[in-house]
Coordinates of C-alpha atoms and ligand atoms in Angstrom, one line a residue:
M1 CA 2.4 -11.3 11.5
R2 CA 2.7 -7.5 10.8
I3 CA 3.4 -7.1 7.2
V4 CA 4.0 -4.1 5.1
F5 CA 3.7 -4.2 1.2
L6 CA 5.5 -1.6 -0.7
G7 CA 5.5 -0.8 -4.6
P8 CA 4.4 1.7 -7.1
P9 CA 0.7 2.1 -8.2
G10 CA -0.2 -0.6 -10.5
A11 CA 2.4 -3.2 -9.0
G12 CA -0.4 -5.3 -7.8
K13 CA -0.2 -4.7 -4.3
G14 CA -3.9 -4.5 -3.6
T15 CA -4.7 -7.7 -5.4
Q16 CA -1.8 -9.7 -3.6
A17 CA -2.6 -8.1 -0.4
T18 CA -6.3 -9.4 -0.5
L19 CA -5.1 -12.9 -1.3
I20 CA -2.2 -13.1 1.1
S21 CA -4.2 -11.7 4.2
R22 CA -7.0 -14.1 3.5
R23 CA -4.4 -17.0 3.3
L24 CA -2.7 -15.8 6.6
G25 CA -6.0 -15.0 8.4
I26 CA -4.9 -11.5 9.2
A27 CA -6.4 -8.0 8.6
H28 CA -5.9 -6.4 5.2
I29 CA -5.6 -2.6 5.7
S30 CA -5.8 -0.7 2.5
T31 CA -5.5 2.9 3.2
G32 CA -6.5 3.8 -0.4
E33 CA -9.8 1.8 0.2
M34 CA -10.3 3.2 3.5
L35 CA -10.2 6.7 2.3
R36 CA -12.3 5.9 -0.9
E37 CA -15.0 4.6 1.6
E38 CA -14.8 7.8 3.6
V39 CA -15.3 9.8 0.3
A40 CA -18.3 7.6 -0.7
A41 CA -19.8 8.1 2.7
G42 CA -19.4 11.8 2.5
S43 CA -17.9 11.9 6.1
P44 CA -15.8 15.0 7.1
L45 CA -12.6 13.0 6.4
G46 CA -14.0 12.1 3.0
K47 CA -14.8 15.7 2.3
Q48 CA -11.2 16.7 3.4
V49 CA -9.4 14.2 1.1
K50 CA -11.6 13.9 -2.1
G51 CA -9.7 16.5 -4.0
I52 CA -6.4 15.2 -2.9
L53 CA -7.2 11.6 -4.1
D54 CA -8.5 12.9 -7.5
A55 CA -5.4 14.8 -8.0
G56 CA -3.2 11.7 -7.4
E57 CA -1.5 13.6 -4.4
L58 CA -1.0 12.5 -0.8
V59 CA -3.1 13.0 2.1
P60 CA -1.2 14.8 4.8
D61 CA 0.9 12.6 7.1
A62 CA -0.7 13.7 10.2
V63 CA -4.1 12.6 8.9
M64 CA -2.9 9.4 7.8
I65 CA -1.1 8.5 11.1
E66 CA -4.4 9.2 13.0
V67 CA -6.2 6.9 10.5
I68 CA -3.6 4.0 11.0
K69 CA -3.5 4.4 14.7
S70 CA -7.2 3.8 15.3
R71 CA -7.3 1.1 12.6
I72 CA -4.4 -1.1 13.9
S73 CA -5.9 -0.9 17.4
R74 CA -9.2 -2.6 16.3
P75 CA -9.6 -6.3 17.5
D76 CA -9.4 -7.8 14.1
C77 CA -5.8 -6.8 14.1
G78 CA -5.1 -9.1 17.0
A79 CA -3.8 -11.9 14.8
G80 CA -1.7 -9.4 12.8
F81 CA -2.3 -7.1 9.8
L82 CA -1.0 -6.4 6.4
L83 CA -0.6 -2.8 5.6
D84 CA -1.2 -2.0 1.8
G85 CA -0.6 1.9 1.0
F86 CA 0.9 2.9 4.2
P87 CA 3.7 4.1 4.9
R88 CA 3.9 6.2 1.7
T89 CA 6.5 8.7 3.2
V90 CA 9.5 8.3 5.3
N91 CA 7.9 10.3 8.0
Q92 CA 4.9 7.9 8.0
A93 CA 7.4 5.0 8.2
E94 CA 9.1 6.7 11.3
E95 CA 5.8 7.3 12.9
L96 CA 4.8 3.7 12.4
S97 CA 8.0 2.4 14.0
A98 CA 7.2 4.6 17.0
L99 CA 3.7 3.3 17.1
L100 CA 4.6 -0.3 16.9
G101 CA 7.7 0.1 19.2
A102 CA 5.4 1.5 21.9
I103 CA 3.4 -1.6 22.0
Q104 CA 6.5 -3.8 21.6
K105 CA 5.3 -5.3 18.3
G106 CA 7.6 -4.5 15.4
L107 CA 7.0 -5.4 11.8
T108 CA 7.6 -9.0 10.8
H109 CA 8.1 -8.4 7.0
V110 CA 8.5 -5.4 4.8
I111 CA 8.2 -6.5 1.1
E112 CA 8.4 -4.5 -2.0
L113 CA 6.8 -5.6 -5.2
K114 CA 9.0 -4.8 -8.2
V115 CA 7.7 -4.0 -11.5
P116 CA 9.1 -1.8 -14.3
E117 CA 7.6 1.5 -14.9
E118 CA 6.6 0.9 -18.5
I119 CA 4.5 -2.1 -17.5
L120 CA 2.8 -0.1 -14.7
L121 CA 1.4 2.4 -17.1
E122 CA 0.1 -0.4 -19.2
R123 CA -1.6 -2.1 -16.3
V124 CA -3.2 1.0 -15.0
R125 CA -4.5 2.0 -18.5
H126 CA -6.0 -1.4 -18.6
R127 CA -7.6 -1.0 -15.2
A128 CA -9.0 2.4 -16.3
T129 CA -10.7 1.0 -19.4
Q130 CA -12.0 -2.1 -17.6
G131 CA -13.3 -0.6 -14.4
A132 CA -14.8 2.4 -16.4
G133 CA -15.5 4.9 -13.6
T134 CA -15.0 2.8 -10.5
R135 CA -12.0 4.8 -9.5
S136 CA -11.8 8.5 -10.1
D137 CA -8.1 8.5 -9.9
D138 CA -7.6 5.8 -12.5
N139 CA -6.8 7.9 -15.7
D140 CA -3.6 8.6 -17.6
A141 CA -2.9 12.1 -16.3
V142 CA -3.6 11.1 -12.7
M143 CA -1.5 8.0 -13.0
V144 CA 1.4 9.9 -14.4
K145 CA 1.1 12.1 -11.1
R146 CA 0.9 9.2 -8.9
L147 CA 4.0 7.6 -10.4
A148 CA 5.8 11.0 -9.9
V149 CA 4.7 11.1 -6.2
Y150 CA 5.8 7.7 -5.7
R151 CA 9.3 8.3 -7.1
E152 CA 9.7 11.4 -5.0
Q153 CA 7.9 10.5 -1.7
T154 CA 7.3 6.7 -1.6
A155 CA 10.5 5.2 -3.2
P156 CA 12.5 6.6 -0.2
V157 CA 10.4 4.6 2.1
S158 CA 12.0 1.4 0.5
A159 CA 15.4 2.8 1.0
F160 CA 14.5 3.6 4.6
Y161 CA 13.8 -0.1 5.3
K162 CA 16.7 -1.3 3.0
T163 CA 19.3 0.7 5.2
K164 CA 17.8 -1.3 8.2
G165 CA 18.4 -4.5 6.4
A166 CA 14.7 -5.1 6.7
L167 CA 13.5 -5.0 3.0
F168 CA 12.6 -8.1 1.0
E169 CA 12.2 -7.5 -2.7
V170 CA 9.9 -9.7 -4.8
D171 CA 9.5 -9.8 -8.6
G172 CA 6.0 -8.6 -9.3
L173 CA 6.0 -9.9 -13.1
G174 CA 4.1 -13.0 -14.1
A175 CA 0.5 -14.4 -13.3
V176 CA -1.3 -13.4 -10.1
E177 CA -0.8 -17.0 -8.8
E178 CA 3.0 -16.9 -9.5
V179 CA 3.5 -13.7 -7.6
Q180 CA 1.3 -14.9 -4.9
E181 CA 3.4 -18.1 -4.6
R182 CA 6.6 -16.1 -4.3
L183 CA 5.2 -13.9 -1.6
E184 CA 3.8 -16.9 0.4
Q185 CA 7.2 -18.7 0.1
L186 CA 8.9 -15.6 1.6
I187 CA 6.5 -15.0 4.3
R188 CA 6.2 -18.6 5.4
G189 CA 9.9 -19.0 5.3
Ligands
ADP201 P1 -2.6 2.9 -5.5 O1 -3.4 2.4 -6.8 O2 -1.5 3.8 -5.9 O3 -2.0 1.7 -4.7 P2 -4.1 3.5 -3.2 O4 -5.5 2.8 -3.5 O5 -3.3 2.8 -2.3 O6 -3.5 3.6 -4.6 O7 -4.5 5.0 -2.8 C1 -5.0 5.9 -3.5 C2 -4.9 7.3 -3.0 O8 -5.1 7.4 -1.5 C3 -3.5 7.9 -3.1 O9 -3.2 8.3 -4.5 C4 -3.4 8.9 -2.0 O10 -4.1 10.1 -2.5 C5 -4.2 8.4 -0.9 N1 -3.4 7.6 0.0 C6 -3.5 6.3 0.4 N2 -2.6 5.9 1.3 C7 -2.1 7.1 1.7 C8 -1.0 7.2 2.6 N3 -0.4 6.4 3.3 N4 -0.6 8.6 2.7 C9 -1.0 9.5 2.0 N5 -2.1 9.4 1.1 C10 -2.5 8.1 0.9

């Protein structure tokens, strides 16, 4: 299983990716988490990306592609992986195809979690008050920025896969368990 989850910030991708990857016994690759860990560790990569994350902007494609390349070649990806937060630009999607094509292992599922924009803002506001300070990019101004970046740079990634007839769309509204059930049914076929 080599799965990609797409969807705007606040769609519940991270929550579902954690649950589904555990159920399927595959690696959960959250690029946002990986970058936040680098920032917390104060690594050179962390120092390079901190300002970008805090501004709600995207880390350059070339950097992200290197991050993904080394991550998916690790042994825990042998049984498969679930990408959460990558690809975020059409260029990243093309690079990912090339990367997987080279090892003759294409994606098995590309799934977009659909949630209306007014609900997204509500959810992230809630997360910002609940998590108080756990994520420096969870506040209104940055959220608005992240939604704009999503519309401009990441929504075209869904279109990219849709044109290839490779996109599944799943309703992201409802309880966590309901959404999880929808995703599992789709993936297990
Ligand atoms: P979200 O809550 O929007 O799902 P993530 O945790 O996936 O956020 O990512 C947090 C931040 O990390 C993004 O706003 C962006 O700055 C950076 N980031 C994560 N993945 C990528 C990527 N594939 N390309 C560029 N930047 C990324």
